[in-house]
Amino acid sequence: DSGVTQTPKHLITATGQRVTLRCSPRSGDLSVYWYQQSLDQGLQFLIQYYNGEERAKGNILERFSAQQFPDLHSELNLSSLELGDSALYFCASSPDIRTPNTGELFFGEGSRLTVL
Amino acid sequence: GQSLEQPSEVTAVEGAIVQINCTYQTSGFYGLSWYQQHDGGAPTFLSYNALDGLEETGRFSSFLSRSDSYGYLLLQELQMKDSASYFCAVGTNAGNNRKLIWGLGTSLAVNP
């Protein structure tokens, strides 16, 4: 158990809908990262937050947005969903603003989104 | 640009040794990480190399050559439970922040 909690574990919805994925980082970790993993693909970095502020953006679509709240939990909002958005969405956390010197991120178990 | 290359698939038998290579092209390099992911599960951290040389952790070892922009993960005494995907990730400095660039992963199948 990494200590990172993601909900929901599974989500099935229809095209055009909007969903919110939630992540609670490890206790004490200030940085939260969101990743998308499509079938048999690598991890695509979406966005990073540190202590409530956006710090880095990756390949995140304009239909997607995220935020980190004062209690450090984070939410990823996906709107106007398309079939291609079906994927595993992972949240990861680390203690500080920079991926720590050991290169270690702690990943949650992911939220599997299916868009029909 | 920035890129990573690693083989898409590797097959080996129980008890054998397998090496998964990773070559990268990036600026602001600061380290190479390896992660293991079992089917549909959370990626878990295996090792990290910031300096040239070999780092050993039990049955797993990781090597880095910064001058060759190359690293590898070595898995010894393979077990069935080692069947998984292995990702290399390169750490790069981008302004005041660091980010990880991920490879597409190597699917390792360990056969009896």
XYZ file of C-alpha atoms in Angstrom:
228
model
C 0.000 0.000 0.000
C 1.591 3.244 -1.215
C -0.558 5.448 0.998
C -2.069 7.221 -2.017
C -5.840 6.791 -2.265
C -7.839 7.206 -5.436
C -11.591 7.093 -5.918
C -13.541 5.783 -7.672
C -11.691 2.623 -8.693
C -13.972 2.078 -11.659
C -16.235 4.446 -13.535
C -18.420 3.863 -16.573
C -20.041 6.778 -18.292
C -21.271 7.979 -21.667
C -19.733 10.259 -24.258
C -20.317 13.923 -23.586
C -20.498 13.464 -19.827
C -18.290 14.907 -17.113
C -16.559 13.018 -14.303
C -14.391 13.881 -11.332
C -11.578 11.683 -10.073
C -10.275 12.168 -6.570
C -6.847 11.605 -5.052
C -5.567 11.778 -1.499
C -1.751 11.876 -1.377
C 0.453 10.170 1.173
C 0.447 11.886 4.521
C 2.934 14.739 4.393
C 3.376 14.757 0.604
C 2.829 18.188 -0.927
C 3.133 17.318 -4.613
C 0.440 15.527 -6.562
C 0.801 14.292 -10.134
C -1.844 13.015 -12.517
C -1.082 10.479 -15.233
C -3.139 8.867 -17.974
C -2.435 5.341 -19.166
C -4.322 4.038 -22.177
C -4.404 0.339 -23.057
C -0.889 -1.055 -23.497
C 0.588 2.422 -23.399
C 3.048 4.180 -21.201
C 2.285 6.778 -18.616
C 1.326 10.159 -20.014
C 1.958 12.988 -17.597
C -1.012 15.329 -17.326
C -0.375 17.849 -14.578
C 1.395 18.460 -11.268
C 0.321 20.464 -8.243
C 2.417 21.511 -5.298
C 0.828 22.767 -2.116
C -2.252 23.964 -3.945
C -0.560 25.561 -6.933
C -0.127 24.235 -10.437
C 3.568 23.602 -11.077
C 3.863 21.705 -14.330
C 1.655 20.795 -17.242
C 2.024 17.873 -19.577
C -0.208 16.598 -22.336
C -3.439 17.639 -20.667
C -6.399 18.381 -22.920
C -8.344 21.608 -22.540
C -11.397 19.491 -21.647
C -9.516 18.323 -18.564
C -8.771 20.368 -15.490
C -7.459 19.726 -12.029
C -6.983 21.385 -8.690
C -5.376 20.729 -5.333
C -7.253 21.766 -2.226
C -5.933 23.180 1.079
C -6.058 19.724 2.645
C -3.804 18.625 -0.269
C -6.246 16.243 -1.877
C -6.623 16.709 -5.608
C -9.364 16.298 -8.160
C -9.100 15.712 -11.888
C -12.136 16.840 -13.869
C -12.762 15.345 -17.279
C -15.517 16.900 -19.376
C -17.141 16.383 -22.786
C -15.871 12.845 -22.590
C -14.933 10.981 -25.743
C -14.398 7.287 -26.364
C -10.657 7.883 -26.506
C -10.635 9.147 -22.949
C -11.152 5.601 -21.717
C -8.017 4.854 -19.723
C -6.488 4.300 -16.329
C -5.898 7.554 -14.512
C -3.192 7.441 -11.883
C -2.419 9.879 -9.157
C 1.037 9.947 -7.614
C 2.543 11.961 -4.813
C 5.958 12.976 -3.571
C 7.132 14.950 -0.580
C 8.250 18.150 -2.242
C 8.046 20.359 -5.280
C 10.637 18.425 -7.155
C 10.519 14.750 -7.854
C 12.699 13.752 -4.932
C 16.345 12.998 -5.425
C 15.650 9.285 -5.434
C 13.310 9.722 -8.406
C 10.551 8.043 -6.454
C 6.877 8.738 -6.906
C 4.200 6.907 -4.923
C 1.278 5.845 -7.079
C -2.312 5.144 -6.205
C -4.139 2.119 -7.582
C -5.740 4.206 -10.305
C -9.228 4.992 -11.516
C -10.344 3.005 -14.532
C -12.584 5.139 -16.726
C -14.692 3.562 -19.441
C -16.522 5.869 -21.831
C -19.280 4.187 -23.841
C 13.490 16.898 -28.296
C 13.187 14.423 -25.498
C 12.767 10.702 -26.036
C 13.224 7.343 -24.389
C 13.524 3.967 -26.027
C 13.123 0.579 -24.438
C 12.168 -2.783 -25.951
C 8.456 -3.470 -26.062
C 8.657 -7.130 -25.047
C 11.136 -9.525 -23.459
C 10.659 -13.218 -22.734
C 12.729 -15.350 -20.372
C 12.485 -18.510 -18.286
C 12.425 -18.965 -14.549
C 15.831 -18.751 -12.949
C 17.371 -16.890 -15.874
C 18.806 -13.377 -16.062
C 17.279 -10.680 -18.224
C 18.458 -7.170 -19.074
C 16.067 -4.405 -20.122
C 17.784 -1.516 -21.855
C 16.785 2.116 -21.913
C 18.318 4.788 -24.108
C 17.349 8.387 -23.788
C 17.758 11.757 -25.370
C 17.048 14.712 -23.153
C 18.408 17.952 -21.791
C 18.801 18.724 -18.110
C 19.158 15.055 -17.194
C 19.426 14.369 -13.474
C 18.579 10.687 -13.017
C 17.094 7.463 -14.339
C 14.373 5.576 -12.486
C 12.822 2.177 -13.008
C 9.275 1.194 -12.124
C 7.446 -2.115 -12.172
C 3.772 -2.409 -13.044
C 1.753 -5.582 -12.813
C -1.226 -5.778 -15.127
C -3.558 -2.878 -14.367
C -1.879 -2.155 -11.048
C -0.054 0.808 -9.609
C 3.494 1.402 -10.815
C 5.970 0.766 -8.024
C 9.437 2.212 -7.719
C 12.357 -0.177 -8.201
C 15.548 1.813 -8.444
C 17.207 5.114 -9.234
C 20.586 6.041 -10.724
C 21.954 9.549 -10.688
C 25.606 8.641 -11.180
C 27.363 6.247 -13.515
C 27.606 2.695 -12.335
C 25.646 -0.196 -10.985
C 23.145 -0.071 -8.133
C 22.141 -3.407 -6.658
C 18.974 -4.119 -4.717
C 18.485 -7.808 -4.096
C 17.764 -9.643 -7.342
C 17.433 -6.375 -9.244
C 20.272 -4.126 -10.373
C 20.246 -0.942 -12.385
C 23.058 0.595 -14.404
C 23.604 4.054 -15.818
C 26.102 5.521 -18.264
C 25.477 9.251 -18.540
C 28.032 9.675 -21.322
C 26.203 7.070 -23.426
C 22.695 8.231 -22.395
C 21.990 4.615 -21.579
C 20.855 2.514 -18.706
C 19.556 -0.935 -18.009
C 17.641 -2.924 -15.453
C 19.036 -6.374 -14.697
C 16.772 -8.977 -13.169
C 18.408 -12.118 -11.821
C 17.018 -15.460 -10.662
C 13.785 -14.678 -12.458
C 10.547 -15.736 -10.818
C 7.083 -16.046 -12.297
C 5.974 -13.063 -10.221
C 8.469 -10.897 -12.115
C 6.163 -11.050 -15.139
C 5.129 -7.417 -15.439
C 5.792 -4.238 -17.367
C 8.957 -2.305 -16.577
C 9.216 1.403 -17.249
C 12.296 3.557 -17.346
C 11.779 7.205 -16.522
C 14.274 9.988 -17.034
C 14.334 12.901 -14.670
C 14.896 16.256 -16.319
C 15.261 19.715 -14.898
C 12.732 22.150 -16.338
C 13.164 25.564 -14.836
C 12.350 25.477 -11.133
C 10.743 22.102 -11.398
C 11.746 18.628 -12.285
C 9.709 16.221 -14.336
C 9.878 12.604 -15.340
C 9.812 11.523 -18.971
C 8.490 7.972 -19.233
C 9.290 5.206 -21.672
C 6.488 3.119 -23.153
C 7.401 0.133 -21.018
C 8.809 -3.333 -21.564
C 6.493 -6.268 -21.057
C 8.443 -9.104 -19.429
C 7.023 -12.617 -19.644
C 8.660 -15.208 -17.416
C 7.894 -18.754 -18.489
C 8.304 -21.973 -16.474
